Amino acid sequence: MTNDHTTTGPARLTGLSGEAAAVSSQLSSFAFSSDRMDTARNIAVWREAVATLFDVDDLAQGEPGPFRADVRSYAMGPVLIGLSRASGQRFRRTAETVARSGVDHIILQLYLKGGFDGVAGLRPTRVRAGDICLFDLAQTLETRAVAFENVTLVVPRPLLGDHLLRVEDLHGLVLPGSSVIARLLAGHLSALLESAPRMSLHECQSVVEGTVSLLAACLRNEIESSDVEPGATAGPSLIRIRQYIESQLATEELSANSVAAHFGMSRASLYRLFAPAGGIADYIRSRRLHRAFFDLANSGGRGPRISEVARRWRLGTDAHFTRSFKAAYGITPRAAREAALLGLQRGTDGASNATISRWMREIAPPRAAD
């Protein structure tokens, strides 16, 4: 056990009760308990643990006792799972937070106790015990939670993007605890968390594949049935088209005409498929801006110039790129890079080297060569 009363590694885990339990596991683990540290240290460790996800404040505001937070987490190969208990607080993820963290994942949270009210992007969000909510970490949010206990699953975007047509539409989605889908997923998440201490890395690969497939099957109808024409999502064609577009984002030739020609379909059919996303031109532009954003967020102090990022992703002149970027994210490319540099400096100083923050960055899959 370390001096700060956090626990890492596969051999011994600190339970949320504060008792040390000998557990054999090949999965990396991290845990801390409020019972084993004073309030000031508990707050500091909590902030470090969630720094890549959220900015937090108003800790235990209006509550009778001091702030308390307990965490138990596991790195399951390409995904992370953890159980958290904490006092009430405000959670925020601004465009600057997104740039500073440099992670592009989807998180799914099962609320066992408590809940929150807030907004995810422009979507009002209300969660109570038993509900499941999802957030896209490439987008903004602000919520205010009462004292809670939840299970959080972190999934890199590409794992779901291979199965779902519009992963970004998951942001702020709430599955009511009374629904069959929520109960099914809640049971699976609880079983994952319970099994993680005894799971081998070999078992983990199959478990993660099955978990992602289950999530995609349960979530697909929630985000794709309302505004896609019948038959549009019945086959993998639209997913293949989006994968092709993703692979061609850096090419000058990418256009509605080139996509239609590649798949041997009419432009009218292509436009109908992408109508729910605002049209294929808007979709291509938004994906290029997304890639540019994370180029800036992950470039550190040695990355390409902003003008080079604009050219790489075919986003026009510097002035046009800046206008488009600010319209999409609410900050300029320069501000995004400055926020990313701030995150890099904090990591160098040790403030962002918490185990969970490091895991969050490590599970990001390498990007295909441009």
Short mmCIF file of C-alpha atoms in Angstrom, two decimals:
data_model
loop_
_atom_site.label_atom_id
_atom_site.label_comp_id
_atom_site.label_asym_id
_atom_site.label_seq_id
_atom_site.Cartn_x
_atom_site.Cartn_y
_atom_site.Cartn_z
CA MET A 1 0.00 0.00 0.00
CA THR A 2 1.29 3.45 -0.86
CA ASN A 3 1.66 6.31 1.58
CA ASP A 4 -1.37 8.12 0.17
CA HIS A 5 -3.56 5.10 0.95
CA THR A 6 -4.30 4.30 -2.67
CA THR A 7 -3.74 0.81 -3.98
CA THR A 8 -2.56 -0.24 -7.42
CA GLY A 9 -1.54 -3.50 -9.04
CA PRO A 10 -2.99 -6.98 -9.41
CA ALA A 11 -2.12 -8.55 -6.08
CA ARG A 12 -3.97 -6.68 -3.32
CA LEU A 13 -6.93 -4.34 -3.50
CA THR A 14 -8.31 -1.97 -0.91
CA GLY A 15 -12.04 -2.49 -0.65
CA LEU A 16 -14.39 0.42 -0.27
CA SER A 17 -14.85 -0.56 3.34
CA GLY A 18 -11.16 0.14 3.91
CA GLU A 19 -10.32 -3.51 4.57
CA ALA A 20 -7.47 -4.99 2.54
CA ALA A 21 -8.47 -8.16 0.71
CA ALA A 22 -6.05 -10.59 -0.89
CA VAL A 23 -7.33 -10.98 -4.44
CA SER A 24 -5.56 -12.79 -7.27
CA SER A 25 -5.96 -10.93 -10.53
CA GLN A 26 -4.02 -10.30 -13.70
CA LEU A 27 -5.91 -7.06 -14.40
CA SER A 28 -4.40 -3.77 -13.29
CA SER A 29 -6.38 -2.25 -10.44
CA PHE A 30 -6.60 0.99 -8.49
CA ALA A 31 -8.52 1.82 -5.34
CA PHE A 32 -8.74 4.26 -2.47
CA SER A 33 -11.02 4.63 0.55
CA SER A 34 -12.09 7.73 2.45
CA ASP A 35 -11.81 5.70 5.66
CA ARG A 36 -8.04 5.63 5.28
CA MET A 37 -7.26 9.32 4.68
CA ASP A 38 -8.25 12.73 5.96
CA THR A 39 -10.73 14.93 4.08
CA ALA A 40 -8.12 17.15 2.41
CA ARG A 41 -6.23 14.15 1.06
CA ASN A 42 -9.47 12.45 0.00
CA ILE A 43 -10.45 15.53 -2.01
CA ALA A 44 -7.02 15.71 -3.66
CA VAL A 45 -7.01 12.03 -4.62
CA TRP A 46 -10.59 12.26 -5.95
CA ARG A 47 -9.76 15.28 -8.10
CA GLU A 48 -6.74 13.48 -9.53
CA ALA A 49 -8.76 10.34 -10.21
CA VAL A 50 -11.47 12.14 -12.21
CA ALA A 51 -9.31 14.89 -13.75
CA THR A 52 -9.33 13.34 -17.23
CA LEU A 53 -13.13 13.04 -17.12
CA PHE A 54 -14.40 16.12 -15.30
CA ASP A 55 -13.67 19.33 -13.48
CA VAL A 56 -15.39 19.10 -10.09
CA ASP A 57 -16.41 21.71 -7.51
CA ASP A 58 -19.07 22.47 -4.89
CA LEU A 59 -17.94 19.34 -3.07
CA ALA A 60 -20.46 18.17 -0.42
CA GLN A 61 -22.14 21.57 -0.64
CA GLY A 62 -25.16 21.68 1.68
CA GLU A 63 -24.44 18.24 3.11
CA PRO A 64 -24.11 17.74 6.88
CA GLY A 65 -20.80 15.87 6.82
CA PRO A 66 -17.40 16.34 5.15
CA PHE A 67 -16.67 15.29 1.58
CA ARG A 68 -16.06 11.57 1.07
CA ALA A 69 -15.12 9.61 -2.04
CA ASP A 70 -14.18 5.95 -2.59
CA VAL A 71 -13.05 4.34 -5.84
CA ARG A 72 -12.31 0.82 -7.05
CA SER A 73 -11.30 0.46 -10.72
CA TYR A 74 -9.93 -2.13 -13.14
CA ALA A 75 -8.22 -1.87 -16.52
CA MET A 76 -9.87 -4.53 -18.68
CA GLY A 77 -7.63 -4.31 -21.71
CA PRO A 78 -9.18 -1.72 -24.04
CA VAL A 79 -11.93 -0.68 -21.58
CA LEU A 80 -12.05 0.49 -17.96
CA ILE A 81 -14.62 -0.29 -15.29
CA GLY A 82 -14.96 1.11 -11.78
CA LEU A 83 -17.21 1.65 -8.79
CA SER A 84 -17.37 5.11 -7.21
CA ARG A 85 -19.09 6.45 -4.11
CA ALA A 86 -18.93 10.17 -3.41
CA SER A 87 -20.63 13.13 -1.80
CA GLY A 88 -22.65 15.53 -3.90
CA GLN A 89 -20.78 17.83 -6.31
CA ARG A 90 -20.89 19.62 -9.64
CA PHE A 91 -19.30 17.95 -12.67
CA ARG A 92 -18.24 19.98 -15.71
CA ARG A 93 -16.58 19.12 -18.99
CA THR A 94 -15.89 22.20 -21.09
CA ALA A 95 -14.22 22.42 -24.48
CA GLU A 96 -11.04 23.34 -22.61
CA THR A 97 -11.39 20.20 -20.46
CA VAL A 98 -11.80 18.09 -23.60
CA ALA A 99 -8.65 19.58 -25.11
CA ARG A 100 -6.69 19.33 -21.86
CA SER A 101 -7.58 15.67 -21.32
CA GLY A 102 -6.98 14.62 -24.93
CA VAL A 103 -9.23 11.53 -24.62
CA ASP A 104 -11.99 10.59 -27.01
CA HIS A 105 -14.04 7.93 -25.26
CA ILE A 106 -17.64 7.06 -24.45
CA ILE A 107 -18.60 6.50 -20.81
CA LEU A 108 -21.61 4.57 -19.56
CA GLN A 109 -22.72 5.02 -15.95
CA LEU A 110 -25.13 2.90 -13.92
CA TYR A 111 -26.41 4.84 -10.92
CA LEU A 112 -26.93 2.49 -7.99
CA LYS A 113 -27.73 5.33 -5.58
CA GLY A 114 -28.33 9.06 -5.95
CA GLY A 115 -28.39 10.81 -9.29
CA PHE A 116 -27.98 14.17 -11.00
CA ASP A 117 -29.62 16.91 -13.07
CA GLY A 118 -27.82 18.79 -15.77
CA VAL A 119 -27.20 19.26 -19.46
CA ALA A 120 -25.13 17.23 -21.93
CA GLY A 121 -24.34 19.42 -24.90
CA LEU A 122 -27.78 20.94 -25.46
CA ARG A 123 -29.71 17.96 -24.07
CA PRO A 124 -31.28 18.32 -20.59
CA THR A 125 -30.40 15.24 -18.56
CA ARG A 126 -31.95 13.84 -15.40
CA VAL A 127 -30.74 10.60 -13.80
CA ARG A 128 -32.00 8.77 -10.73
CA ALA A 129 -31.04 5.51 -9.02
CA GLY A 130 -31.39 2.56 -11.39
CA ASP A 131 -30.96 4.67 -14.54
CA ILE A 132 -28.08 4.32 -17.00
CA CYS A 133 -26.62 7.38 -18.73
CA LEU A 134 -24.04 7.81 -21.47
CA PHE A 135 -21.64 10.63 -22.26
CA ASP A 136 -19.43 11.37 -25.27
CA LEU A 137 -16.18 12.77 -23.85
CA ALA A 138 -15.63 14.78 -27.03
CA GLN A 139 -18.62 16.94 -26.02
CA THR A 140 -19.40 19.28 -23.15
CA LEU A 141 -21.57 18.70 -20.11
CA GLU A 142 -22.48 20.15 -16.74
CA THR A 143 -24.32 18.20 -14.04
CA ARG A 144 -25.02 18.59 -10.35
CA ALA A 145 -25.12 15.33 -8.42
CA VAL A 146 -26.36 14.45 -4.96
CA ALA A 147 -24.42 11.85 -2.97
CA PHE A 148 -24.15 8.85 -5.27
CA GLU A 149 -22.81 5.40 -6.00
CA ASN A 150 -22.27 4.38 -9.60
CA VAL A 151 -20.56 1.92 -11.90
CA THR A 152 -18.69 3.54 -14.81
CA LEU A 153 -17.57 1.81 -17.99
CA VAL A 154 -15.15 3.68 -20.30
CA VAL A 155 -15.09 2.54 -23.93
CA PRO A 156 -12.86 4.02 -26.68
CA ARG A 157 -15.00 5.53 -29.45
CA PRO A 158 -13.77 3.22 -32.26
CA LEU A 159 -14.97 0.10 -30.42
CA LEU A 160 -18.55 1.38 -30.56
CA GLY A 161 -18.07 3.16 -33.87
CA ASP A 162 -17.59 -0.21 -35.56
CA HIS A 163 -21.15 -1.13 -34.54
CA LEU A 164 -23.14 2.10 -34.25
CA LEU A 165 -23.90 4.66 -36.93
CA ARG A 166 -23.98 7.81 -34.80
CA VAL A 167 -21.94 7.34 -31.64
CA GLU A 168 -22.10 11.09 -30.93
CA ASP A 169 -25.86 10.79 -30.41
CA LEU A 170 -25.20 8.77 -27.25
CA HIS A 171 -24.26 11.99 -25.43
CA GLY A 172 -26.77 12.58 -22.65
CA LEU A 173 -28.82 9.48 -23.46
CA VAL A 174 -30.61 8.10 -20.39
CA LEU A 175 -32.00 4.57 -20.18
CA PRO A 176 -34.69 4.54 -17.46
CA GLY A 177 -34.08 1.97 -14.78
CA SER A 178 -37.56 0.58 -15.33
CA SER A 179 -36.74 -0.42 -18.93
CA VAL A 180 -35.77 -3.94 -19.93
CA ILE A 181 -32.64 -2.67 -21.68
CA ALA A 182 -31.44 -0.81 -18.57
CA ARG A 183 -32.05 -3.82 -16.33
CA LEU A 184 -30.19 -6.09 -18.74
CA LEU A 185 -27.20 -3.77 -18.96
CA ALA A 186 -27.23 -3.15 -15.20
CA GLY A 187 -26.98 -6.86 -14.57
CA HIS A 188 -24.11 -7.18 -17.02
CA LEU A 189 -22.16 -4.22 -15.57
CA SER A 190 -22.60 -5.55 -12.04
CA ALA A 191 -21.36 -8.97 -13.13
CA LEU A 192 -18.34 -7.40 -14.88
CA LEU A 193 -17.38 -5.47 -11.76
CA GLU A 194 -17.80 -8.51 -9.55
CA SER A 195 -15.76 -10.74 -11.88
CA ALA A 196 -12.94 -8.28 -12.63
CA PRO A 197 -10.73 -9.19 -9.60
CA ARG A 198 -10.63 -12.81 -10.71
CA MET A 199 -10.44 -12.25 -14.47
CA SER A 200 -7.33 -13.14 -16.46
CA LEU A 201 -6.08 -11.09 -19.39
CA HIS A 202 -6.90 -14.02 -21.67
CA GLU A 203 -10.51 -14.08 -20.44
CA CYS A 204 -10.69 -10.31 -20.62
CA GLN A 205 -10.39 -10.16 -24.41
CA SER A 206 -13.47 -12.31 -24.99
CA VAL A 207 -15.41 -10.60 -22.23
CA VAL A 208 -14.73 -7.14 -23.67
CA GLU A 209 -15.74 -8.24 -27.18
CA GLY A 210 -18.99 -9.64 -25.83
CA THR A 211 -19.63 -6.53 -23.72
CA VAL A 212 -19.16 -4.15 -26.66
CA SER A 213 -21.44 -6.27 -28.85
CA LEU A 214 -24.10 -6.30 -26.12
CA LEU A 215 -23.85 -2.54 -25.65
CA ALA A 216 -24.12 -1.91 -29.38
CA ALA A 217 -27.13 -4.20 -29.74
CA CYS A 218 -28.92 -2.55 -26.80
CA LEU A 219 -28.08 1.02 -27.80
CA ARG A 220 -28.56 0.78 -31.57
CA ASN A 221 -32.31 1.07 -31.49
CA GLU A 222 -32.16 3.93 -28.97
CA ILE A 223 -30.21 6.24 -31.28
CA GLU A 224 -31.00 5.01 -34.80
CA SER A 225 -34.65 4.05 -35.04
CA SER A 226 -36.28 7.46 -34.74
CA ASP A 227 -35.08 9.20 -37.88
CA VAL A 228 -33.48 6.65 -40.20
CA GLU A 229 -35.52 5.29 -43.06
CA PRO A 230 -36.65 1.66 -42.78
CA GLY A 231 -33.91 -0.66 -43.97
CA ALA A 232 -31.18 1.97 -43.70
CA THR A 233 -29.61 0.30 -40.67
CA ALA A 234 -30.63 -3.27 -41.47
CA GLY A 235 -27.29 -4.03 -43.12
CA PRO A 236 -23.72 -2.91 -42.54
CA SER A 237 -23.63 -0.64 -45.61
CA LEU A 238 -23.85 2.67 -43.77
CA ILE A 239 -21.26 1.56 -41.23
CA ARG A 240 -18.94 0.56 -44.09
CA ILE A 241 -19.49 3.93 -45.75
CA ARG A 242 -18.61 5.77 -42.55
CA GLN A 243 -15.51 3.64 -42.06
CA TYR A 244 -14.45 4.45 -45.61
CA ILE A 245 -15.01 8.18 -45.05
CA GLU A 246 -12.94 8.00 -41.85
CA SER A 247 -10.05 6.44 -43.76
CA GLN A 248 -10.22 9.14 -46.45
CA LEU A 249 -10.61 12.29 -44.31
CA ALA A 250 -7.12 13.54 -45.09
CA THR A 251 -7.50 13.13 -48.85
CA GLU A 252 -8.42 16.04 -51.08
CA GLU A 253 -10.54 13.79 -53.29
CA LEU A 254 -13.07 12.89 -50.58
CA SER A 255 -16.52 14.15 -51.56
CA ALA A 256 -20.08 12.97 -52.00
CA ASN A 257 -19.25 12.04 -55.59
CA SER A 258 -16.19 9.98 -54.66
CA VAL A 259 -18.05 8.11 -51.90
CA ALA A 260 -21.00 7.37 -54.18
CA ALA A 261 -18.64 6.15 -56.91
CA HIS A 262 -16.66 3.96 -54.51
CA PHE A 263 -19.80 2.14 -53.34
CA GLY A 264 -21.56 2.13 -56.71
CA MET A 265 -24.58 4.03 -55.49
CA SER A 266 -26.43 7.14 -56.61
CA ARG A 267 -25.83 10.49 -54.95
CA ALA A 268 -29.52 10.65 -54.10
CA SER A 269 -29.29 7.38 -52.15
CA LEU A 270 -26.16 8.60 -50.37
CA TYR A 271 -27.85 11.88 -49.42
CA ARG A 272 -30.82 10.00 -47.97
CA LEU A 273 -28.54 7.85 -45.83
CA PHE A 274 -26.80 10.89 -44.35
CA ALA A 275 -29.85 13.14 -44.02
CA PRO A 276 -30.13 12.43 -40.24
CA ALA A 277 -26.54 13.63 -39.82
CA GLY A 278 -27.26 16.92 -41.63
CA GLY A 279 -26.06 15.68 -45.01
CA ILE A 280 -22.88 14.03 -46.17
CA ALA A 281 -20.94 17.29 -46.64
CA ASP A 282 -21.70 18.37 -43.07
CA TYR A 283 -20.83 14.92 -41.82
CA ILE A 284 -17.43 14.94 -43.57
CA ARG A 285 -16.72 18.45 -42.27
CA SER A 286 -17.64 17.51 -38.70
CA ARG A 287 -15.42 14.43 -38.77
CA ARG A 288 -12.50 16.46 -40.12
CA LEU A 289 -12.99 19.04 -37.38
CA HIS A 290 -13.11 16.24 -34.81
CA ARG A 291 -9.79 14.86 -36.04
CA ALA A 292 -8.28 18.35 -36.08
CA PHE A 293 -9.45 18.97 -32.50
CA PHE A 294 -7.74 15.86 -31.18
CA ASP A 295 -4.61 16.53 -33.24
CA LEU A 296 -4.33 19.81 -31.35
CA ALA A 297 -5.29 18.20 -28.02
CA ASN A 298 -2.70 15.43 -28.34
CA SER A 299 0.13 17.35 -29.97
CA GLY A 300 1.80 18.59 -26.77
CA GLY A 301 4.54 21.14 -27.31
CA ARG A 302 6.00 19.53 -30.42
CA GLY A 303 2.96 19.23 -32.62
CA PRO A 304 2.29 20.72 -36.05
CA ARG A 305 1.34 24.34 -36.46
CA ILE A 306 -2.36 25.17 -36.49
CA SER A 307 -2.16 26.00 -40.18
CA GLU A 308 -0.65 22.56 -40.83
CA VAL A 309 -3.52 20.88 -38.97
CA ALA A 310 -5.99 22.81 -41.13
CA ARG A 311 -4.22 21.67 -44.30
CA ARG A 312 -3.90 18.07 -43.12
CA TRP A 313 -7.67 17.75 -42.68
CA ARG A 314 -8.61 19.83 -45.74
CA LEU A 315 -10.35 22.53 -43.68
CA GLY A 316 -9.55 25.55 -45.82
CA THR A 317 -7.66 28.71 -44.99
CA ASP A 318 -6.52 29.51 -41.46
CA ALA A 319 -9.33 32.03 -41.08
CA HIS A 320 -11.98 29.61 -42.35
CA PHE A 321 -10.61 26.84 -40.11
CA THR A 322 -10.72 29.09 -37.06
CA ARG A 323 -14.33 30.14 -37.76
CA SER A 324 -15.48 26.56 -38.34
CA PHE A 325 -13.60 25.27 -35.30
CA LYS A 326 -15.02 27.92 -32.99
CA ALA A 327 -18.54 27.36 -34.32
CA ALA A 328 -18.20 23.64 -33.56
CA TYR A 329 -16.41 23.77 -30.19
CA GLY A 330 -16.89 27.26 -28.78
CA ILE A 331 -13.14 27.90 -28.58
CA THR A 332 -10.46 28.72 -31.14
CA PRO A 333 -7.81 26.25 -32.31
CA ARG A 334 -5.23 28.29 -30.42
CA ALA A 335 -7.24 28.04 -27.19
CA ALA A 336 -7.56 24.28 -27.66
CA ARG A 337 -3.80 23.93 -28.05
CA GLU A 338 -3.16 26.12 -25.00
CA ALA A 339 -5.53 23.95 -22.94
CA ALA A 340 -3.71 20.84 -24.16
CA LEU A 341 -0.36 22.36 -23.18
CA LEU A 342 -1.77 23.11 -19.73
CA GLY A 343 -2.74 19.45 -19.40
CA LEU A 344 0.77 18.43 -20.50
CA GLN A 345 2.35 20.73 -17.92
CA ARG A 346 0.13 19.35 -15.17
CA GLY A 347 1.16 15.84 -16.14
CA THR A 348 4.84 16.82 -15.98
CA ASP A 349 4.25 18.29 -12.54
CA GLY A 350 2.59 15.06 -11.42
CA ALA A 351 -0.94 16.46 -11.02
CA SER A 352 -2.37 14.42 -13.90
CA ASN A 353 -0.41 11.23 -13.37
CA ALA A 354 -3.17 9.54 -11.38
CA THR A 355 -3.59 5.91 -12.35
CA ILE A 356 -7.05 6.35 -13.88
CA SER A 357 -5.94 9.36 -15.93
CA ARG A 358 -3.01 7.36 -17.27
CA TRP A 359 -5.26 4.42 -18.10
CA MET A 360 -7.66 6.74 -19.92
CA ARG A 361 -4.87 7.86 -22.23
CA GLU A 362 -3.38 4.40 -22.69
CA ILE A 363 -6.59 2.75 -23.90
CA ALA A 364 -6.93 5.21 -26.77
CA PRO A 365 -6.21 3.11 -29.88
CA PRO A 366 -3.47 4.29 -32.23
CA ARG A 367 -4.74 6.32 -35.14
CA ALA A 368 -4.34 4.99 -38.63
CA ALA A 369 -1.62 6.62 -40.64
CA ASP A 370 -2.87 9.54 -42.66
#
